[in-house]
Amino acid sequence: MDSRPIGVFDSGIGGLTVLQEIIEKLPGEDIIYFGDTARIPYGSRSKETVIKYTFQCIRFLLSKNIKAIVIACNTASALALEEAKKVFEIPMMGVIEPGAKAAAAKTKNGRIGVIGTIGTINSESYQKKIRRIQPSADVIGIPCPLFVPLVEEGWEDTDVALMTARKYLLELKEHHIDTLVMGCTHYPILRYTINKVMGEEVTLVNPAYETAKVVKDMLKEMNFLSDKYENGKYQFYVSDDPEKFIRIGGSFLKKEISSVRKINIEML
Amino acid sequence: MDSRPIGVFDSGIGGLTVLQEIIEKLPGEDIIYFGDTARIPYGSRSKETVIKYTFQCIRFLLSKNIKAIVIACNTASALALEEAKKVFEIPMMGVIEPGAKAAAAKTKNGRIGVIGTIGTINSESYQKKIRRIQPSADVIGIPCPLFVPLVEEGWEDTDVALMTARKYLLELKEHHIDTLVMGCTHYPILRYTINKVMGEEVTLVNPAYETAKVVKDMLKEMNFLSDKYENGKYQFYVSDDPEKFIRIGGSFLKKEISSVRKINIEML
């Protein structure tokens, strides 16, 4: 048993959808969440920059005596997880591998779509990971850069969102995929709209949900689970604009966020 | 006569619409442009952070022996120009005042709309400036956060852009404004769509164009104009991803960008 908290970080508020799934699966764990809101979005930055930012986030969480780290950001998982594992000695996982495994397991016709930010899609991380598990899979990645601002505007159920989704997802429909990975933490909030466009015959994979399952298994296996079964405590840190985090974070986490502290991440 | 270059900076590529207008008006001036692409967007950041970033951009430009600085970013003009003028002794101007003056001069019914990022609109900079010039003016500000990602996606002439513009601008139409300030450097690229929604009876004010006029007047008055009348030389610097800057910057500047250097702005 290990009562130390789990550290979770993301480039901003999106990772709260991952946190929410972890809380659902592991309600007794204490968790420290860091959102790098001063430098969001990671999705459009170079690999070198994303690695630098990721290392700073990890150094911050390590200063909090944590037992494991979850990189909730798809871009950071795609571009920096491998590098980070070489440098830091702490159990660490990203959202890509759990999402890729679930997609490979769920597809029946072998045609899988992946949607995400430009950084995540261009890195081909999901695509390569899925093909490694299932070499015959036909995987197509489509970047959907407007989905994040649509969600942050609260427009996830509007006609604008529906029309945007139709435009982005047309190619995936024509390709007759049967499984679609929502490869960005914001996208599960758009799932009803995505579902409306893709139809019931396409299974949506939520890497946040899959990651939470793997976090639980990993902690169990290492005997790192907390001895509590409920009432986990949560601490939130951001690098900019705590008010905005409190204001819109609630809809991502499905519960109210009462207190957020601001830290200077660039010093780490 | 003064052959030193003018320094122009923005949070990213948007300021190239300002640069393009300056080049049009002052084709003989050499110009150094810095786009803080590692930390874009400024629009959603706190005032404190925007001031810090602005000072770093200014320190970088000052290292290049420039004769004047144009803050091409609306958010930085709104939140940091006053502070910067207190600290740095160099002729400096933003895009807010020229835009506000033009709007106050052009309106006939005294009802003026301003659109921009959340940061620019919430700062009330345009609104206050316009009311100071014309106290009886009825000014309404509407943030349009989706306009920047729409332009960066190259979707400025799509149905999605039109529907988004209708949703954002409805309130301004109902308010019967006759003048609309495009208070974000990306928005002039959406002007045909905005025009379609607002109708011919609404005059669009482009602060980039107005700023270029004021830059010319200022340099003339100070006897700071270059002795060349054409063939100005342009140097471009960014803090991240020069390839993306080259790729999409051309449509903002209306000419090809061949060479961009990357600098580490956080060290300044």
Coordinates of C-alpha atoms in Angstrom, one line a residue:
Chain A
M1 CA 0.0 0.0 0.0
D2 CA 1.2 3.5 -0.8
S3 CA -0.7 6.6 0.2
R4 CA 1.4 9.1 -1.8
P5 CA -0.5 10.9 -4.5
I6 CA -0.5 10.3 -8.3
G7 CA 0.7 13.1 -10.4
V8 CA -1.2 14.0 -13.6
F9 CA -0.4 16.8 -16.0
D10 CA -1.6 18.2 -19.3
S11 CA -1.0 21.3 -21.4
G12 CA -4.2 22.8 -19.9
I13 CA -7.6 21.8 -18.8
G14 CA -8.2 19.0 -21.3
G15 CA -6.4 16.5 -19.1
L16 CA -9.2 16.9 -16.6
T17 CA -11.2 14.4 -18.7
V18 CA -8.4 11.9 -17.9
L19 CA -8.4 12.9 -14.3
Q20 CA -12.1 12.4 -14.1
E21 CA -11.8 8.8 -15.5
I22 CA -9.0 8.1 -12.9
I23 CA -11.1 9.4 -10.1
E24 CA -14.0 7.2 -11.3
K25 CA -11.8 4.1 -11.3
L26 CA -9.7 4.9 -8.2
P27 CA -11.8 7.0 -5.9
G28 CA -9.5 6.6 -2.9
E29 CA -6.3 8.0 -4.6
D30 CA -5.0 11.4 -3.8
I31 CA -4.1 13.2 -7.0
I32 CA -2.0 16.3 -7.9
Y33 CA -3.0 17.9 -11.2
F34 CA -0.9 20.4 -13.1
G35 CA -2.2 22.2 -16.1
D36 CA 0.4 24.2 -18.1
T37 CA -2.1 26.9 -19.1
A38 CA 0.6 29.5 -19.7
R39 CA 1.9 27.5 -22.6
I40 CA -1.1 25.8 -24.0
P41 CA -1.5 24.5 -26.7
Y42 CA 1.3 22.0 -27.0
G43 CA -0.4 20.7 -30.2
S44 CA 1.2 23.2 -32.5
R45 CA 4.7 23.3 -31.0
S46 CA 7.9 21.7 -32.1
K47 CA 9.0 18.3 -30.7
E48 CA 12.0 20.0 -29.0
T49 CA 9.8 22.5 -27.2
V50 CA 7.3 19.8 -26.1
I51 CA 10.1 17.8 -24.6
K52 CA 11.4 20.8 -22.7
Y53 CA 7.9 21.7 -21.4
T54 CA 7.2 18.0 -20.4
F55 CA 10.4 17.7 -18.4
Q56 CA 9.5 20.9 -16.5
C57 CA 6.0 19.5 -15.7
I58 CA 7.6 16.3 -14.5
R59 CA 10.1 18.1 -12.3
F60 CA 7.2 20.1 -10.7
L61 CA 5.2 16.9 -9.9
L62 CA 8.3 15.2 -8.6
S63 CA 8.7 18.0 -6.1
K64 CA 5.3 16.8 -4.6
N65 CA 6.4 13.3 -3.5
I66 CA 4.2 11.4 -5.9
K67 CA 4.3 7.7 -6.7
A68 CA 3.5 7.7 -10.4
I69 CA 3.0 10.1 -13.3
V70 CA 0.2 10.2 -15.9
I71 CA 0.9 12.3 -18.9
A72 CA -2.7 13.2 -19.8
C73 CA -1.7 15.3 -22.8
N74 CA -1.7 13.5 -26.1
T75 CA 0.9 15.7 -27.7
A76 CA 3.3 15.3 -24.8
S77 CA 2.6 11.5 -24.7
A78 CA 3.3 11.4 -28.4
L79 CA 6.4 13.5 -28.5
A80 CA 8.0 13.3 -25.1
L81 CA 7.1 10.1 -23.1
E82 CA 9.9 8.0 -24.5
E83 CA 12.5 10.7 -23.8
A84 CA 11.1 11.2 -20.3
K85 CA 11.3 7.5 -19.5
K86 CA 15.0 7.6 -20.3
V87 CA 15.6 10.5 -17.8
F88 CA 13.2 10.1 -14.9
E89 CA 12.9 7.0 -12.7
I90 CA 9.3 6.9 -11.7
P91 CA 6.4 4.8 -13.0
M92 CA 5.1 6.9 -15.9
M93 CA 2.4 6.4 -18.6
G94 CA 0.9 8.3 -21.4
V95 CA -2.5 8.1 -23.0
I96 CA -1.4 6.9 -26.5
E97 CA -0.6 3.2 -25.7
P98 CA -3.9 2.5 -23.8
G99 CA -5.9 4.2 -26.6
A100 CA -4.0 2.3 -29.4
K101 CA -4.5 -1.0 -27.7
A102 CA -8.2 -0.5 -27.2
A103 CA -8.6 0.5 -30.8
A104 CA -6.8 -2.6 -32.1
A105 CA -8.9 -4.8 -29.8
K106 CA -12.2 -3.2 -30.8
T107 CA -12.0 -3.0 -34.6
K108 CA -13.7 -5.8 -36.6
N109 CA -12.9 -4.7 -40.2
G110 CA -9.4 -3.5 -39.4
R111 CA -10.1 0.1 -40.5
I112 CA -9.3 2.6 -37.7
G113 CA -9.5 6.3 -37.7
V114 CA -7.5 8.6 -35.3
I115 CA -8.3 12.3 -34.7
G116 CA -6.2 14.7 -32.7
T117 CA -4.2 17.9 -32.8
I118 CA -1.7 18.5 -35.7
G119 CA 1.2 17.6 -33.4
T120 CA -0.3 14.3 -32.3
I121 CA -1.4 13.2 -35.8
N122 CA 1.8 14.3 -37.6
S123 CA 3.8 12.4 -35.0
E124 CA 2.0 9.3 -36.2
S125 CA 2.2 7.9 -32.6
Y126 CA -1.3 6.4 -32.5
Q127 CA -1.0 5.1 -36.1
K128 CA 2.4 3.4 -35.5
K129 CA 1.4 2.0 -32.1
I130 CA -1.8 0.5 -33.6
R131 CA 0.1 -1.0 -36.6
R132 CA 2.6 -2.5 -34.2
I133 CA -0.2 -4.3 -32.3
Q134 CA -2.1 -5.2 -35.5
P135 CA 0.2 -5.0 -38.5
S136 CA -2.7 -5.5 -41.0
A137 CA -4.7 -2.6 -39.6
D138 CA -5.5 0.2 -42.0
V139 CA -5.1 3.4 -39.9
I140 CA -5.9 6.9 -41.0
G141 CA -5.1 10.0 -39.0
I142 CA -7.0 13.3 -39.4
P143 CA -6.0 16.5 -37.5
C144 CA -9.0 18.5 -36.3
P145 CA -7.5 21.8 -35.0
L146 CA -10.9 23.5 -34.5
F147 CA -12.3 21.0 -32.1
V148 CA -10.3 22.3 -29.1
P149 CA -11.4 25.9 -29.5
L150 CA -15.0 24.8 -30.1
V151 CA -15.0 22.9 -26.8
E152 CA -13.4 25.7 -24.9
E153 CA -16.1 28.1 -26.3
G154 CA -18.8 25.7 -25.0
W155 CA -20.1 25.2 -28.5
E156 CA -19.8 21.3 -28.5
D157 CA -23.5 20.8 -29.2
T158 CA -24.0 23.6 -31.8
D159 CA -24.6 23.5 -35.6
V160 CA -21.1 25.0 -36.0
A161 CA -19.6 22.0 -34.2
L162 CA -21.7 19.6 -36.3
M163 CA -20.7 21.2 -39.6
T164 CA -17.1 21.3 -38.5
A165 CA -17.2 17.6 -37.6
R166 CA -18.8 16.8 -40.9
K167 CA -16.0 18.6 -42.7
Y168 CA -13.2 16.9 -40.8
L169 CA -14.7 13.4 -40.6
L170 CA -15.9 13.1 -44.2
E171 CA -12.7 11.3 -45.3
L172 CA -13.0 8.8 -42.4
K173 CA -16.6 8.0 -43.3
E174 CA -15.7 7.4 -46.9
H175 CA -13.0 5.1 -45.7
H176 CA -15.6 3.0 -43.9
I177 CA -13.7 2.9 -40.6
D178 CA -15.5 1.0 -37.8
T179 CA -13.4 2.4 -34.9
L180 CA -12.4 6.0 -34.1
V181 CA -9.8 7.0 -31.5
M182 CA -10.5 10.4 -30.0
G183 CA -6.8 11.3 -29.7
C184 CA -7.1 14.6 -27.8
T185 CA -8.3 15.1 -24.3
H186 CA -10.9 17.7 -25.3
Y187 CA -12.6 15.4 -27.9
P188 CA -14.7 13.2 -25.5
I189 CA -16.7 16.4 -24.8
L190 CA -17.6 16.4 -28.5
R191 CA -18.5 12.7 -28.5
Y192 CA -22.3 13.2 -29.1
T193 CA -21.5 15.4 -32.1
I194 CA -18.8 13.0 -33.4
N195 CA -21.2 10.1 -32.9
K196 CA -24.0 11.9 -34.8
V197 CA -21.6 12.3 -37.8
M198 CA -20.0 8.9 -37.7
G199 CA -23.1 6.9 -36.9
E200 CA -23.8 4.1 -34.5
E201 CA -21.8 1.5 -36.4
V202 CA -18.5 3.3 -35.5
T203 CA -17.1 2.6 -32.0
L204 CA -15.5 5.6 -30.4
V205 CA -12.4 4.9 -28.3
N206 CA -11.7 7.3 -25.4
P207 CA -8.1 7.0 -24.4
A208 CA -8.8 8.8 -21.1
Y209 CA -11.1 5.9 -20.1
E210 CA -8.6 3.3 -21.3
T211 CA -5.7 5.0 -19.5
A212 CA -7.6 5.1 -16.2
K213 CA -8.0 1.3 -16.5
V214 CA -4.3 0.8 -17.1
V215 CA -3.3 3.2 -14.2
K216 CA -5.4 1.0 -11.9
D217 CA -3.8 -2.2 -13.1
M218 CA -0.3 -0.8 -12.9
L219 CA -0.7 0.5 -9.4
K220 CA -2.3 -2.8 -8.3
E221 CA 0.5 -4.9 -9.8
M222 CA 3.2 -2.7 -8.2
N223 CA 1.4 -2.8 -4.8
F224 CA 1.2 1.0 -5.1
L225 CA -2.6 1.4 -4.5
S226 CA -3.8 3.6 -1.7
D227 CA -5.4 1.9 1.3
K228 CA -8.4 4.3 1.0
Y229 CA -11.4 3.3 -1.1
E230 CA -13.0 6.7 -1.3
N231 CA -12.5 10.4 -0.5
G232 CA -9.3 10.9 -2.5
K233 CA -8.0 14.5 -2.2
Y234 CA -7.2 16.6 -5.3
Q235 CA -4.8 19.5 -5.6
F236 CA -4.8 21.7 -8.7
Y237 CA -1.9 23.8 -10.0
V238 CA -1.7 25.9 -13.2
S239 CA 1.0 28.1 -14.8
D240 CA -1.5 30.9 -15.7
D241 CA -5.0 32.1 -15.2
P242 CA -6.4 30.0 -12.3
E243 CA -9.8 31.8 -12.6
K244 CA -10.4 30.5 -16.2
F245 CA -9.3 27.0 -15.0
I246 CA -11.9 27.1 -12.2
R247 CA -14.6 28.6 -14.6
I248 CA -14.4 26.1 -17.4
G249 CA -12.6 23.1 -15.7
G250 CA -15.8 22.0 -14.0
S251 CA -17.4 20.8 -17.1
F252 CA -14.4 18.7 -18.0
L253 CA -14.1 17.2 -14.5
K254 CA -17.8 16.8 -14.0
K255 CA -17.4 18.3 -10.5
E256 CA -16.7 21.8 -9.2
I257 CA -13.1 22.9 -8.7
S258 CA -12.7 25.1 -5.7
S259 CA -9.1 26.0 -5.3
V260 CA -6.2 26.3 -7.9
R261 CA -2.7 27.5 -7.2
K262 CA -0.5 29.2 -9.8
I263 CA 3.1 28.3 -10.1
N264 CA 6.1 29.5 -12.2
I265 CA 6.8 26.5 -14.4
E266 CA 9.5 28.2 -16.4
M267 CA 11.8 28.3 -13.4
L268 CA 11.9 24.5 -13.2
Chain B
M1 CA 16.9 60.5 -42.3
D2 CA 17.4 57.3 -40.4
S3 CA 18.3 54.0 -42.1
R4 CA 17.8 51.9 -38.9
P5 CA 15.1 49.3 -39.2
I6 CA 11.6 49.4 -37.6
G7 CA 10.9 46.6 -35.1
V8 CA 7.5 44.9 -35.3
F9 CA 6.3 42.1 -33.0
D10 CA 3.2 40.0 -32.5
S11 CA 2.3 36.9 -30.5
G12 CA 2.6 34.9 -33.8
I13 CA 1.8 35.3 -37.5
G14 CA -1.2 37.6 -37.2
G15 CA 1.0 40.7 -37.0
L16 CA 2.0 40.0 -40.6
T17 CA -1.2 41.7 -41.7
V18 CA 0.1 44.8 -39.9
L19 CA 3.6 44.4 -41.4
Q20 CA 2.0 44.0 -44.9
E21 CA 0.2 47.4 -44.4
I22 CA 3.4 49.1 -43.2
I23 CA 5.3 47.7 -46.2
E24 CA 2.6 49.1 -48.5
K25 CA 2.9 52.5 -47.0
L26 CA 6.6 52.6 -46.4
P27 CA 8.2 50.4 -49.1
G28 CA 11.7 51.7 -48.4
E29 CA 11.9 50.9 -44.7
D30 CA 13.9 47.9 -43.4
I31 CA 11.9 45.9 -40.9
I32 CA 12.6 43.3 -38.3
Y33 CA 9.6 41.2 -37.4
F34 CA 9.4 38.9 -34.3
G35 CA 6.5 36.4 -33.9
D36 CA 6.3 34.9 -30.4
T37 CA 5.0 31.6 -31.8
A38 CA 6.2 29.6 -28.8
R39 CA 3.8 31.4 -26.6
I40 CA 0.8 32.2 -28.8
P41 CA -2.0 33.0 -28.1
Y42 CA -1.6 36.0 -25.9
G43 CA -5.4 36.5 -26.1
S44 CA -6.2 34.0 -23.3
R45 CA -3.4 34.9 -20.9
S46 CA -3.4 37.1 -17.8
K47 CA -2.3 40.8 -17.9
E48 CA 0.8 40.1 -15.8
T49 CA 1.9 37.4 -18.3
V50 CA 1.3 39.5 -21.3
I51 CA 3.3 42.3 -19.9
K52 CA 6.2 39.9 -19.1
Y53 CA 6.1 38.5 -22.7
T54 CA 5.8 42.0 -24.2
F55 CA 8.9 43.2 -22.4
Q56 CA 10.9 40.2 -23.6
C57 CA 9.8 40.9 -27.2
I58 CA 10.9 44.5 -26.8
R59 CA 14.3 43.6 -25.4
F60 CA 14.8 41.3 -28.3
L61 CA 14.0 44.0 -30.9
L62 CA 16.1 46.6 -29.0
S63 CA 19.1 44.3 -29.5
K64 CA 18.7 44.8 -33.2
N65 CA 19.4 48.6 -33.2
I66 CA 15.9 49.6 -34.3
K67 CA 14.5 53.2 -34.5
A68 CA 10.9 52.5 -33.4
I69 CA 8.6 49.6 -32.3
V70 CA 5.2 48.7 -33.5
I71 CA 3.3 46.3 -31.2
A72 CA 1.2 44.6 -33.9
C73 CA -0.6 42.4 -31.3
N74 CA -4.0 43.7 -30.1
T75 CA -3.7 41.9 -26.8
A76 CA -0.2 43.2 -26.1
S77 CA -1.3 46.7 -27.2
A78 CA -4.3 46.5 -24.9
L79 CA -2.6 45.1 -21.8
A80 CA 1.1 46.1 -22.0
L81 CA 1.7 49.2 -24.2
E82 CA 1.2 51.7 -21.4
E83 CA 3.5 49.8 -19.0
A84 CA 6.1 49.4 -21.8
K85 CA 6.1 53.2 -22.5
K86 CA 7.0 53.8 -18.9
V87 CA 10.0 51.5 -19.1
F88 CA 11.5 51.7 -22.6
E89 CA 12.7 55.0 -24.2
I90 CA 12.0 54.4 -27.8
P91 CA 9.2 55.6 -30.1
M92 CA 6.5 52.9 -29.7
M93 CA 3.0 52.4 -30.8
G94 CA 0.2 49.8 -30.7
V95 CA -2.7 49.1 -32.9
I96 CA -5.5 50.1 -30.6
E97 CA -5.3 53.9 -30.7
P98 CA -5.2 54.1 -34.5
G99 CA -8.1 51.7 -34.8
A100 CA -10.2 53.5 -32.2
K101 CA -9.6 56.9 -33.8
A102 CA -10.6 55.6 -37.2
A103 CA -13.8 54.1 -35.8
A104 CA -14.8 57.3 -34.0
A105 CA -14.1 59.3 -37.2
K106 CA -16.1 56.9 -39.4
T107 CA -19.3 56.3 -37.5
K108 CA -22.4 58.3 -38.4
N109 CA -25.0 56.9 -36.0
G110 CA -22.5 56.6 -33.1
R111 CA -23.0 52.9 -32.7
I112 CA -19.7 51.0 -33.0
G113 CA -18.9 47.3 -32.6
V114 CA -15.5 45.9 -31.6
I115 CA -14.6 42.3 -32.1
G116 CA -11.4 40.6 -30.9
T117 CA -9.9 38.0 -28.6
I118 CA -11.2 37.5 -25.0
G119 CA -8.2 39.4 -23.7
T120 CA -8.6 42.4 -25.9
I121 CA -12.4 42.7 -25.5
N122 CA -12.4 42.1 -21.7
S123 CA -9.6 44.7 -21.3
E124 CA -12.1 47.2 -22.8
S125 CA -9.2 49.0 -24.4
Y126 CA -10.9 49.8 -27.7
Q127 CA -14.2 50.6 -26.0
K128 CA -12.6 53.0 -23.5
K129 CA -10.4 54.7 -26.2
I130 CA -13.3 55.2 -28.5
R131 CA -15.5 56.7 -25.7
R132 CA -12.6 59.0 -24.7
I133 CA -12.6 60.4 -28.3
Q134 CA -16.3 60.4 -28.7
P135 CA -18.0 60.3 -25.3
S136 CA -21.5 59.9 -26.8
A137 CA -20.5 56.8 -28.7
D138 CA -22.4 53.5 -28.0
V139 CA -19.7 50.9 -28.2
I140 CA -20.2 47.1 -27.9
G141 CA -17.4 44.6 -27.7
I142 CA -17.9 40.9 -28.6
P143 CA -15.1 38.3 -28.2
C144 CA -14.8 35.9 -31.1
P145 CA -12.3 33.2 -30.0
L146 CA -13.0 30.9 -32.9
F147 CA -12.0 33.3 -35.6
V148 CA -8.2 32.9 -35.1
P149 CA -8.2 29.1 -35.4
L150 CA -10.6 29.3 -38.4
V151 CA -8.1 31.6 -40.2
E152 CA -5.1 29.4 -39.2
E153 CA -7.0 26.4 -40.6
G154 CA -7.4 28.3 -43.9
W155 CA -11.2 28.1 -43.5
E156 CA -12.0 31.8 -43.8
D157 CA -14.3 31.4 -46.8
T158 CA -16.2 28.3 -45.7
D159 CA -19.7 27.7 -44.5
V160 CA -18.3 27.0 -41.0
A161 CA -16.8 30.4 -41.0
L162 CA -20.0 32.0 -42.2
M163 CA -22.1 30.2 -39.6
T164 CA -19.6 31.1 -36.8
A165 CA -19.6 34.7 -37.9
R166 CA -23.5 34.8 -37.9
K167 CA -23.5 33.4 -34.3
Y168 CA -20.9 35.9 -33.0
L169 CA -22.2 38.9 -34.8
L170 CA -25.9 38.6 -34.3
E171 CA -25.9 40.9 -31.3
L172 CA -24.0 43.6 -33.2
K173 CA -26.5 43.4 -36.1
E174 CA -29.5 43.7 -33.7
H175 CA -27.7 46.7 -32.2
H176 CA -27.7 48.4 -35.6
I177 CA -24.0 49.4 -35.5
D178 CA -22.7 51.2 -38.6
T179 CA -18.9 50.7 -37.9
L180 CA -17.1 47.5 -36.8
V181 CA -13.5 47.4 -35.6
M182 CA -11.7 44.2 -36.5
G183 CA -9.7 44.2 -33.3
C184 CA -7.5 41.2 -33.9
T185 CA -4.7 40.9 -36.5
H186 CA -6.2 37.7 -38.0
Y187 CA -9.6 39.2 -38.6
P188 CA -8.9 41.1 -41.8
I189 CA -8.4 37.8 -43.5
L190 CA -12.1 37.0 -42.6
R191 CA -13.3 40.4 -43.9
Y192 CA -15.3 39.1 -46.8
T193 CA -17.2 36.7 -44.5
I194 CA -17.7 39.4 -41.9
N195 CA -18.8 41.7 -44.6
K196 CA -21.3 39.2 -45.9
V197 CA -22.9 38.9 -42.4
M198 CA -22.9 42.6 -41.5
G199 CA -23.9 43.9 -44.9
E200 CA -22.6 46.8 -47.0
E201 CA -24.0 49.5 -44.6
V202 CA -21.5 48.6 -41.9
T203 CA -18.0 50.0 -42.4
L204 CA -15.2 47.7 -41.3
V205 CA -12.2 49.3 -39.6
N206 CA -8.9 47.5 -40.1
P207 CA -6.5 48.8 -37.3
A208 CA -3.5 47.3 -39.3
Y209 CA -4.2 49.8 -42.1
E210 CA -4.8 52.7 -39.7
T211 CA -1.6 51.8 -37.8
A212 CA 0.5 51.8 -40.9
K213 CA -0.7 55.3 -41.7
V214 CA 0.2 56.6 -38.2
V215 CA 3.6 54.9 -38.3
K216 CA 4.4 56.8 -41.5
D217 CA 3.2 60.1 -40.0
M218 CA 5.2 59.5 -36.8
L219 CA 8.5 58.7 -38.6
K220 CA 8.0 61.7 -40.9
E221 CA 7.4 64.0 -38.0
M222 CA 10.5 62.8 -36.1
N223 CA 12.6 62.9 -39.3
F224 CA 13.1 59.2 -38.8
L225 CA 12.1 58.1 -42.3
S226 CA 14.6 56.0 -44.4
D227 CA 16.2 57.7 -47.4
K228 CA 15.2 54.7 -49.6
Y229 CA 11.8 54.7 -51.4
E230 CA 11.7 51.0 -52.2
N231 CA 13.5 47.7 -51.7
G232 CA 13.1 47.6 -47.9
K233 CA 14.7 44.5 -46.4
Y234 CA 12.8 42.2 -44.0
Q235 CA 14.1 39.9 -41.3
F236 CA 11.9 37.4 -39.6
Y237 CA 12.4 35.8 -36.2
V238 CA 10.2 33.4 -34.2
S239 CA 10.4 31.6 -30.9
D240 CA 9.1 28.3 -32.3
D241 CA 8.3 26.4 -35.4
P242 CA 9.8 28.5 -38.2
E243 CA 8.5 26.0 -40.8
K244 CA 4.9 26.7 -39.9
F245 CA 5.6 30.4 -40.0
I246 CA 6.9 30.1 -43.5
R247 CA 4.1 27.8 -44.6
I248 CA 1.1 29.9 -43.5
G249 CA 2.7 33.3 -43.1
G250 CA 2.7 34.0 -46.8
S251 CA -1.1 34.3 -47.0
F252 CA -1.0 36.9 -44.2
L253 CA 1.9 38.9 -45.7
K254 CA 0.7 38.5 -49.3
K255 CA 4.3 37.6 -50.3
E256 CA 6.5 34.6 -49.8
I257 CA 8.7 34.4 -46.7
S258 CA 12.0 32.7 -47.5
S259 CA 14.0 32.7 -44.3
V260 CA 13.0 32.7 -40.6
R261 CA 15.3 32.4 -37.6
K262 CA 14.4 30.9 -34.3
I263 CA 15.5 32.5 -31.1
N264 CA 15.1 31.7 -27.4
I265 CA 12.8 34.5 -26.1
E266 CA 12.5 33.1 -22.6
M267 CA 16.2 34.0 -21.9
L268 CA 15.6 37.7 -22.5

